[in-house]
Short mmCIF file of C-alpha atoms in Angstrom, two decimals:
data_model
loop_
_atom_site.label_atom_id
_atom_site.label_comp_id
_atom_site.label_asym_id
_atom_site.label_seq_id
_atom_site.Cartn_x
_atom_site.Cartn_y
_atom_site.Cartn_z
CA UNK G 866 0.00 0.00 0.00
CA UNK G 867 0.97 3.29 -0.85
CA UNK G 868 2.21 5.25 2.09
CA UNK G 869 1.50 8.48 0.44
CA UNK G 870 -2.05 7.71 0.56
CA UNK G 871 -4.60 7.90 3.86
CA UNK G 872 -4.69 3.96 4.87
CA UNK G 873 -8.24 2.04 3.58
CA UNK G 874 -9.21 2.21 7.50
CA UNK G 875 -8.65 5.92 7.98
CA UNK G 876 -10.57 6.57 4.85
CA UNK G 877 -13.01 4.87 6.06
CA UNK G 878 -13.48 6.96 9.26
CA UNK G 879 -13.60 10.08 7.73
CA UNK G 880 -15.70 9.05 4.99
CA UNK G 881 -18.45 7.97 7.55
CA UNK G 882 -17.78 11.39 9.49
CA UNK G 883 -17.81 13.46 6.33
CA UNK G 884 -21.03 11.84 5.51
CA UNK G 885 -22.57 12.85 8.75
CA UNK G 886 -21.39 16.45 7.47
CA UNK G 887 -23.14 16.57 4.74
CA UNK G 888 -26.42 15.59 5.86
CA UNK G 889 -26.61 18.95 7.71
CA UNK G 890 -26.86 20.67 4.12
CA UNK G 891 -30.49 21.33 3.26
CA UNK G 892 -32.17 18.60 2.20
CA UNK G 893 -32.61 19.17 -1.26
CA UNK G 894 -29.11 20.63 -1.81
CA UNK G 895 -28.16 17.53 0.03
CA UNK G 896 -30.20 15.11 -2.48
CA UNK G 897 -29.05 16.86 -5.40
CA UNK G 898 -25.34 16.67 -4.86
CA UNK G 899 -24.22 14.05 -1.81
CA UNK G 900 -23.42 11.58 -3.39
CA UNK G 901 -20.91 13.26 -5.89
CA UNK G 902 -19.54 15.29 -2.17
CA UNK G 903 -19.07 11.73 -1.14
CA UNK G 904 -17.08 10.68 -4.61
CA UNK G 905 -14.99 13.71 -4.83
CA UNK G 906 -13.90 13.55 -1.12
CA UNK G 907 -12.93 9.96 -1.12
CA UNK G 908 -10.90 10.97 -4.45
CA UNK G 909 -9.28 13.93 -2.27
CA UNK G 910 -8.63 11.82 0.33
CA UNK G 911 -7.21 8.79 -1.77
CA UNK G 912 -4.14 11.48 -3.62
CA UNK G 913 -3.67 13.30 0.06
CA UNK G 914 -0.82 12.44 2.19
CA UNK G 915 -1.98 10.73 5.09
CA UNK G 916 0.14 10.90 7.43
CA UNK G 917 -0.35 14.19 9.52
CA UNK G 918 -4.27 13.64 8.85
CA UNK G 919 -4.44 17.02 8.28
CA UNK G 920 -5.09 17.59 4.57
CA UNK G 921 -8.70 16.25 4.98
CA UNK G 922 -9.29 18.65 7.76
CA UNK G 923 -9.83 21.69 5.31
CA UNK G 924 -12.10 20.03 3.57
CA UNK G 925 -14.30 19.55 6.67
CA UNK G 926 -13.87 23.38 7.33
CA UNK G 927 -14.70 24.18 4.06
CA UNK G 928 -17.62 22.34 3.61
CA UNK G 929 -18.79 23.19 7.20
CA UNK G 930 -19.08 27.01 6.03
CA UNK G 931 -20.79 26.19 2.83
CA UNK G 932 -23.33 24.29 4.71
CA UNK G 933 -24.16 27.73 6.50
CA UNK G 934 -23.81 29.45 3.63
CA UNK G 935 -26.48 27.60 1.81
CA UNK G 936 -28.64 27.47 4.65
CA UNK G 937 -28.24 31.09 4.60
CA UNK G 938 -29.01 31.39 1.01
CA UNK G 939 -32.49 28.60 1.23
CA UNK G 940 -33.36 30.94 3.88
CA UNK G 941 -33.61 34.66 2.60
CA UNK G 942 -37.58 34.50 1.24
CA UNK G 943 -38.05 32.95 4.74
CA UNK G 944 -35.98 36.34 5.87
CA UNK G 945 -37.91 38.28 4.12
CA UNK G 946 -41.39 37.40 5.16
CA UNK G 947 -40.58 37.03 8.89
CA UNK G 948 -39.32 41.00 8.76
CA UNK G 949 -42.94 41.24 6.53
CA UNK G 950 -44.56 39.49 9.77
CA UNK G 951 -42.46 41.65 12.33
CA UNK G 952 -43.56 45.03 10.87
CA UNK G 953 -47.38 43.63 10.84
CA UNK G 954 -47.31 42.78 14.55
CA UNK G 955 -45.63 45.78 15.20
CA UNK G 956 -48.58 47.76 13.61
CA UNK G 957 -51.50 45.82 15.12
CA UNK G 958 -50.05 46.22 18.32
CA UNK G 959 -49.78 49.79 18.11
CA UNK G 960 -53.68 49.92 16.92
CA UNK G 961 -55.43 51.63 19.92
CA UNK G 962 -58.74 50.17 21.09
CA UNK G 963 -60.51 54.14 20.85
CA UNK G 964 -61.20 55.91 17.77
CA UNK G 965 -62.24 54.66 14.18
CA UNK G 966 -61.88 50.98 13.20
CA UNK G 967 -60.73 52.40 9.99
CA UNK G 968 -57.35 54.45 10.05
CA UNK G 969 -53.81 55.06 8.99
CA UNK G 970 -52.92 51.61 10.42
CA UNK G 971 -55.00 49.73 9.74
CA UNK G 972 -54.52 50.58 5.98
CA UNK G 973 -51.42 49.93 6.95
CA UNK G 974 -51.67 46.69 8.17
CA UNK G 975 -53.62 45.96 4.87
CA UNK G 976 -50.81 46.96 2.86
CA UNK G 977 -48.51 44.95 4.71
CA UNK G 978 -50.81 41.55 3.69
CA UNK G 979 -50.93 43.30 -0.30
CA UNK G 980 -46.79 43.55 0.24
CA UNK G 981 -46.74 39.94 1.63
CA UNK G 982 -49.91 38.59 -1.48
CA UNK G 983 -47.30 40.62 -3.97
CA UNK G 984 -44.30 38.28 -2.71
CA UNK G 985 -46.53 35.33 -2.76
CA UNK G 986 -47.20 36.39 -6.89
CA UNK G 987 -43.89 36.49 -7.50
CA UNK G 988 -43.11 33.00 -5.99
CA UNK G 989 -46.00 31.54 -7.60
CA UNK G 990 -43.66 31.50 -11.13
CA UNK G 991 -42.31 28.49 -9.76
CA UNK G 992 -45.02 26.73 -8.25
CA UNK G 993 -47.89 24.69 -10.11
CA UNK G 994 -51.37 26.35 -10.95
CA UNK G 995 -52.91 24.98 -7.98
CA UNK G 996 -50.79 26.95 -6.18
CA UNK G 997 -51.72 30.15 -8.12
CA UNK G 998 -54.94 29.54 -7.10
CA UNK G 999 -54.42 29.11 -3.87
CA UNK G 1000 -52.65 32.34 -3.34
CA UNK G 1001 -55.09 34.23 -5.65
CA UNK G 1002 -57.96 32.88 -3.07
CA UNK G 1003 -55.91 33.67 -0.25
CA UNK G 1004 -55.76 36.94 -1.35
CA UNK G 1005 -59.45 37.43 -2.06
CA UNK G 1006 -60.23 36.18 0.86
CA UNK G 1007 -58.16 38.63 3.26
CA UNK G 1008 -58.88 41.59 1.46
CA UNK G 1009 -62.83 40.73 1.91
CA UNK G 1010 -62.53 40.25 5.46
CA UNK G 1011 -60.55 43.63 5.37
CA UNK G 1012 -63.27 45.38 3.41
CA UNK G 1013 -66.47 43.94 5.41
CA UNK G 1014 -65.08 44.27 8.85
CA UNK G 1015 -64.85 47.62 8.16
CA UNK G 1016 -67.92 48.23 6.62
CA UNK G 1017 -70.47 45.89 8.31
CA UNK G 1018 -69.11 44.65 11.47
CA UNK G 1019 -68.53 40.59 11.93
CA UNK G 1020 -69.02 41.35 15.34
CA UNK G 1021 -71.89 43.52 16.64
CA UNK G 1022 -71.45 46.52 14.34
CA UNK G 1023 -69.03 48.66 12.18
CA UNK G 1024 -67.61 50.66 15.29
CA UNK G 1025 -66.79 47.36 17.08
CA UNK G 1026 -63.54 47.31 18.71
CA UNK G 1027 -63.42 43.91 19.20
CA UNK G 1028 -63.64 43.54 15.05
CA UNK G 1029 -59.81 44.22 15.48
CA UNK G 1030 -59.33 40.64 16.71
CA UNK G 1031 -59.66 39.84 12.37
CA UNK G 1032 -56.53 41.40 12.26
CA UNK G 1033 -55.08 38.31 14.19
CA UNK G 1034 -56.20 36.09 11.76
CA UNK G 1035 -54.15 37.92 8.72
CA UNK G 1036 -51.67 37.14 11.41
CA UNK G 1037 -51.60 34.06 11.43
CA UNK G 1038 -51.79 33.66 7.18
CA UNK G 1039 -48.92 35.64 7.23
CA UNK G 1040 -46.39 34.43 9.77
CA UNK G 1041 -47.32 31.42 8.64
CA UNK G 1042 -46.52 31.81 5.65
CA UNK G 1043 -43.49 33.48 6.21
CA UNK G 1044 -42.10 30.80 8.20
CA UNK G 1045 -42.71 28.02 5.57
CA UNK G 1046 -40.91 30.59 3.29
CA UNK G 1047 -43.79 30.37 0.74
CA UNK G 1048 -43.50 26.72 0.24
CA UNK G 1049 -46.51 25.13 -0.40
CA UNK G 1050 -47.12 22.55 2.24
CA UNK G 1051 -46.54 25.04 4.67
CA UNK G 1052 -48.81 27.77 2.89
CA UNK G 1053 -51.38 25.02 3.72
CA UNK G 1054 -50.89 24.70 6.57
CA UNK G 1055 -50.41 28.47 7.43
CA UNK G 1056 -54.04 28.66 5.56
CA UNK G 1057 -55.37 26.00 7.81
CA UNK G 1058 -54.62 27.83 10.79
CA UNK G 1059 -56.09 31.00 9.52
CA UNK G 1060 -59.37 29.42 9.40
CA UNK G 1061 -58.81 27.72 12.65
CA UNK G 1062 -58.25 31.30 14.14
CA UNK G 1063 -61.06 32.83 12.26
CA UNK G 1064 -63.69 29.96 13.85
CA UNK G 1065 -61.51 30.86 17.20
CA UNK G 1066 -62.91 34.13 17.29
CA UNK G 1067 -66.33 33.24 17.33
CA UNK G 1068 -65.27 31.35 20.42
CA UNK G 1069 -63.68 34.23 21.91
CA UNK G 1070 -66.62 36.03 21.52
CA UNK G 1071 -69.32 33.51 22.70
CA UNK G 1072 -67.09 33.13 26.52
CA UNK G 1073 -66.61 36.96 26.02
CA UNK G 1074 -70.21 37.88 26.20
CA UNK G 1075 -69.88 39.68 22.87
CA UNK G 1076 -72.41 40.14 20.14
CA UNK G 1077 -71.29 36.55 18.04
CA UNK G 1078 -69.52 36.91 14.70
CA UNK G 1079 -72.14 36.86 11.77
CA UNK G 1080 -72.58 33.69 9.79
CA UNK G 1081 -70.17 34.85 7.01
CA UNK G 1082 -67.18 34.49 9.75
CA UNK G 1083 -67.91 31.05 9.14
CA UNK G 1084 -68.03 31.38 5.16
CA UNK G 1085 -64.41 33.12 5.82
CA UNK G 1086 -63.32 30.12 7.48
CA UNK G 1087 -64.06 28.21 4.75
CA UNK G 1088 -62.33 30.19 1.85
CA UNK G 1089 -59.25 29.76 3.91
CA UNK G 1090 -59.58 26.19 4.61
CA UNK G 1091 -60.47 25.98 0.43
CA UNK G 1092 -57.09 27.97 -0.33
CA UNK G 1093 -55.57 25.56 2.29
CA UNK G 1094 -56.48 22.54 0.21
CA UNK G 1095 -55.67 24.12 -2.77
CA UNK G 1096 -51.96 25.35 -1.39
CA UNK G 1097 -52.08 21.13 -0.48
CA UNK G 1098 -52.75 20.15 -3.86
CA UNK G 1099 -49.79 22.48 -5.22
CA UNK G 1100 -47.25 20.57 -2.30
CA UNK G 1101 -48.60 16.96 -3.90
CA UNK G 1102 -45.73 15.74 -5.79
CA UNK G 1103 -47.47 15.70 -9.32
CA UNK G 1104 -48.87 18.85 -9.04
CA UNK G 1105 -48.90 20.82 -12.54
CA UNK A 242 -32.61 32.06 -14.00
CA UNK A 243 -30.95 32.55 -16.95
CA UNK A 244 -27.35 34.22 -16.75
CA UNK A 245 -26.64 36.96 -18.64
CA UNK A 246 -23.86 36.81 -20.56
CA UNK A 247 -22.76 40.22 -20.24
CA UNK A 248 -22.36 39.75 -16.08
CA UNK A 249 -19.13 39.48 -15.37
CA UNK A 250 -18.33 35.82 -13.84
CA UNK A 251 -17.01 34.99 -9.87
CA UNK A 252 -13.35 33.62 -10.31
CA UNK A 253 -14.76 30.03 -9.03
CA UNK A 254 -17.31 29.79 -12.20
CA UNK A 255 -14.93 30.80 -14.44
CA UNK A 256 -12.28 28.36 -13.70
CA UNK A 257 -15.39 25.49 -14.01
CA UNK A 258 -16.13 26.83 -17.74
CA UNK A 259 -12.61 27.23 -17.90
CA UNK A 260 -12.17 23.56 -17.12
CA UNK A 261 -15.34 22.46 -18.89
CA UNK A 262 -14.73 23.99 -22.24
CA UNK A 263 -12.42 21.55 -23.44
CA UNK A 264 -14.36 18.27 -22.10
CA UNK A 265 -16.90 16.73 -20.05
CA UNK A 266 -15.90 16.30 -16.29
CA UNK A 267 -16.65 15.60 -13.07
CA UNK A 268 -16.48 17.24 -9.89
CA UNK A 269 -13.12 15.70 -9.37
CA UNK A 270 -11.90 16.00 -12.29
CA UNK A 271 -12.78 20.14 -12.74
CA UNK A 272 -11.35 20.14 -9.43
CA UNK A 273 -8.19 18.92 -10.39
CA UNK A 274 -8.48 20.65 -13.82
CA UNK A 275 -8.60 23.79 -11.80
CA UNK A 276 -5.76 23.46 -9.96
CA UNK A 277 -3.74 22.75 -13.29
CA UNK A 278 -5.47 25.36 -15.15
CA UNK A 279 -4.37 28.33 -12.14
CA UNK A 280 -0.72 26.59 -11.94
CA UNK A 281 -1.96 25.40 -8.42
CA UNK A 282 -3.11 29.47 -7.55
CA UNK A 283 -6.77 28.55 -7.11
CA UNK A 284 -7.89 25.31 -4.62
CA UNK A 285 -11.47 24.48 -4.66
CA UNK A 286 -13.51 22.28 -1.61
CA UNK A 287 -16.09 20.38 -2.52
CA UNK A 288 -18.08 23.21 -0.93
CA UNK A 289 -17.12 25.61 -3.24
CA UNK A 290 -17.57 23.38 -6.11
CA UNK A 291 -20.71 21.97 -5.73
CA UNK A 292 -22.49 25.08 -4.73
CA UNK A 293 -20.71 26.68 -7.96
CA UNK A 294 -21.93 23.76 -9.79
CA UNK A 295 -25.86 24.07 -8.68
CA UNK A 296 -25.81 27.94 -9.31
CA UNK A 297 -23.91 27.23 -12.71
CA UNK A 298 -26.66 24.45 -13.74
CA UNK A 299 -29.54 26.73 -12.30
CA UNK A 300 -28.22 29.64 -14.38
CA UNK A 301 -27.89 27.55 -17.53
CA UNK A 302 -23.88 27.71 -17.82
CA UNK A 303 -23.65 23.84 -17.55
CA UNK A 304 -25.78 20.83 -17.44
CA UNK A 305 -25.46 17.68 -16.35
CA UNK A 306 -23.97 15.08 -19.30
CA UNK A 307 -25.66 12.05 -20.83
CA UNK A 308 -21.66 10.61 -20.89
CA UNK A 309 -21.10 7.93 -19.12
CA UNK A 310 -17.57 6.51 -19.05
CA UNK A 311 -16.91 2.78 -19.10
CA UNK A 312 -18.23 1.31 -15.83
CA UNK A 313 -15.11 -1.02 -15.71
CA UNK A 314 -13.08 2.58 -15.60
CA UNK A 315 -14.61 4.76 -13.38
CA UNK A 316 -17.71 4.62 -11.27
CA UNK A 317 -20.86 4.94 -13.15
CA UNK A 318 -22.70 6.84 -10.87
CA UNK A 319 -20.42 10.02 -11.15
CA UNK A 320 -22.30 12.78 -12.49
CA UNK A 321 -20.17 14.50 -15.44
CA UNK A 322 -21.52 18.13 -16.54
CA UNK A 323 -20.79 19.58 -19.38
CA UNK A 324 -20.70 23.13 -20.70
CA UNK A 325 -23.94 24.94 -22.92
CA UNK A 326 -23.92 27.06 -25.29
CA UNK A 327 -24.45 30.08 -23.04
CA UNK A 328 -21.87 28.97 -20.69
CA UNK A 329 -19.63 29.40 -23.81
CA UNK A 330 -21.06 32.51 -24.96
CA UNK A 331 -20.46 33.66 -21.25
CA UNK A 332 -16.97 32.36 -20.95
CA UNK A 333 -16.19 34.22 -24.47
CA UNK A 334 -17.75 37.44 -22.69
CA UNK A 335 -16.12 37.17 -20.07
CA UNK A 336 -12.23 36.48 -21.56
CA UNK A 337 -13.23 39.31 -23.62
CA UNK A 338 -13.13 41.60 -20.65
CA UNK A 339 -10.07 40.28 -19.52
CA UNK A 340 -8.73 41.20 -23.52
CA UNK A 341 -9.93 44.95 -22.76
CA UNK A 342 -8.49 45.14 -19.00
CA UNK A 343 -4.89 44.02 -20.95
CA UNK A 344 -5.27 46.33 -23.58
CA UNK A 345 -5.86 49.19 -21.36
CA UNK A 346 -2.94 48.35 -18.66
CA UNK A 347 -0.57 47.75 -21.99
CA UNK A 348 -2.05 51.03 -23.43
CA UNK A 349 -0.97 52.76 -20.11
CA UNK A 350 2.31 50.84 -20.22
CA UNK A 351 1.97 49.38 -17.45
CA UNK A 352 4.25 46.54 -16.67
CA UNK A 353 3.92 43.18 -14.30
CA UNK A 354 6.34 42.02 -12.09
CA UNK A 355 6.81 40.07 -9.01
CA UNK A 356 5.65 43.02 -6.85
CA UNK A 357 2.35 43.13 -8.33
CA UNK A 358 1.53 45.81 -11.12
CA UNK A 359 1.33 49.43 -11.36
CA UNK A 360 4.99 50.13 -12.68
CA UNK A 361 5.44 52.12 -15.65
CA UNK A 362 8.02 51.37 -17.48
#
């Protein structure tokens, strides 16, 4: 045996340790390109001089920071939507119980879900048409509950203070969204729990002794459970 | 995402179309290629490669190759990639730039040496 060359049981260990390494890169960075990781450090290792040990040692550095790097990288829509879901909290928790339902912030709080809809759009060029339809009923849906609650009242009447609680479920849609980073099982999900927190409120109110929700909090519950299955259909892996 | 040809190219993705342009390779074997290619200057990690490589085939620079080499020769699961036509056009783009930068420092006589540049002679 060569002596120049890392011995068949030392390339064995690292082997087995740099394929523990490489599991920690995102999954489907990991699927796409382990196996050839595997090839080309067992080639490294096989022309390196053994001896010291130290020549694979790089390589585990090196791949170590890529591994954050493309975590880093998967990660920025995810980025983007949590700061999306920061500066939406941050309004709806600075919305005062006096005064008009209606006012700068909460038209601000609706442009915040446009801003986040207008994100969803632009990921929805990679994504199958059942996802497109998802997001386009998503959309509809918010931006009704955003107009009526305002206009009508779901709870008692238009000057309701306790309508504001509606604002929690655009919450919800968004941060969850924002944590699945778009993706479409998670938009599912995200849209599941939307309608779980719109029937919540009606729940809330019932315990509370307030006027109950009208029955259309109940159709609103269903148009996000129905972009919920849609955004399901999208994550199915045949979707087209 | 198509690349534009007119971007100019990171050092790593130009040594891969570097390396690619005269034959199909794999990750070891650009690797290696590289090194050769730099006169041992630029050493590339798996990391760097691979995550090269994805952007590269994303982009449309490379794709993967049908070739497969003899089994008996080589393991037939290696994946070889190969560079397209815009990875050409974007490797010609890109040497092109490197034409003008030479022109220019020659134009301004300026001279190389072991210090760096910025010597006129």
């Amino acid at each position: 045996m060569d002596t120049a060359m890392l011995s068949e049981k030392a390339l064995k260990f690292w082997s087995r340790f740099y394929a523990r390494l490489i599991s920690l890169y995102p999954r489907a960075y990991y699927d796409r390109f382990g196996q050839s990781m595997m090839q080309t450090f067992n080639d490294l290792c096989r022309e390196r001089d053994g001896a010291s040990g130290s020549p694979v040692f790089w390589i585990f550095a090196e791949t170590s920071g890529h591994i954050v790097r493309e975590h880093v990288l998967q990660r920025t829509k995810t980025m983007y939507g949590v700061v999306l879901a920061s500066v939406y909290i941050a309004i709806i928790s600075t919305l005062g119980l006096d005064g008009d339902l209606v006012g700068p912030l909460y038209l601000a709080a609706i442009a915040v879900i446009i801003l986040g809809a207008v994100i969803g759009f632009i990921e929805t060029r990679k994504h199958p048409r059942a996802y497109r339809f998802g997001m386009v009923f998503a959309l509809m849906t918010a931006l009704l509950i955003a107009w009526a609650n305002p206009a009508v009242g779901m709870i008692g009447n238009e000057s309701n203070q306790a309508n504001l609680m509606f604002l929690a479920v655009f919450a919800v849609a968004i941060i969850g969204g924002a944590v699945a980073g778009f993706r479409p099982r998670g938009m599912a999900l995200a849209m599941f729990a939307a309608g779980g927190a719109q029937l919540l409120i009606g729940v809330i109110s019932y315990f509370s002794a307030l006027p109950l929700p009208q029955i259309h909090n109940t159709a609103f519950a269903a148009f996000w459970v129905g972009a919920g299955l849609l955004f399901s259909r999208a994550a199915a892996p045949r979707a087209r | 995402m198509a690349a534009k040809t007119s971007s100019p190219l990171t050092p790593a993705v130009l040594h891969i179309l570097l390396a690619l342009a005269g034959e199909d390779r794999h990750g070891y074997a650009i690797m290696k290629q590289v090194e050769t290619d730099s006169g041992g200057g630029v050493k590339m990690g798996p990391g760097t490669l691979y995550g090269s490589l994805g952007r590269m085939i994303d982009a449309g620079l490379i794709r993967e190759s049908e070739k497969k080499i003899d089994p008996k020769m080589d393991d037939e699961r290696r994946v070889y990639y190969r560079i397209t036509a815009l990875g050409q056009k974007a490797l010609a783009a890109e040497l092109e730039r490197y034409r003008a930068v030479v022109a220019v420092a020659k134009e301004k006589r300026l001279a190389f040496n072991m210090n760096g540049y910025g010597h006129a002679v």
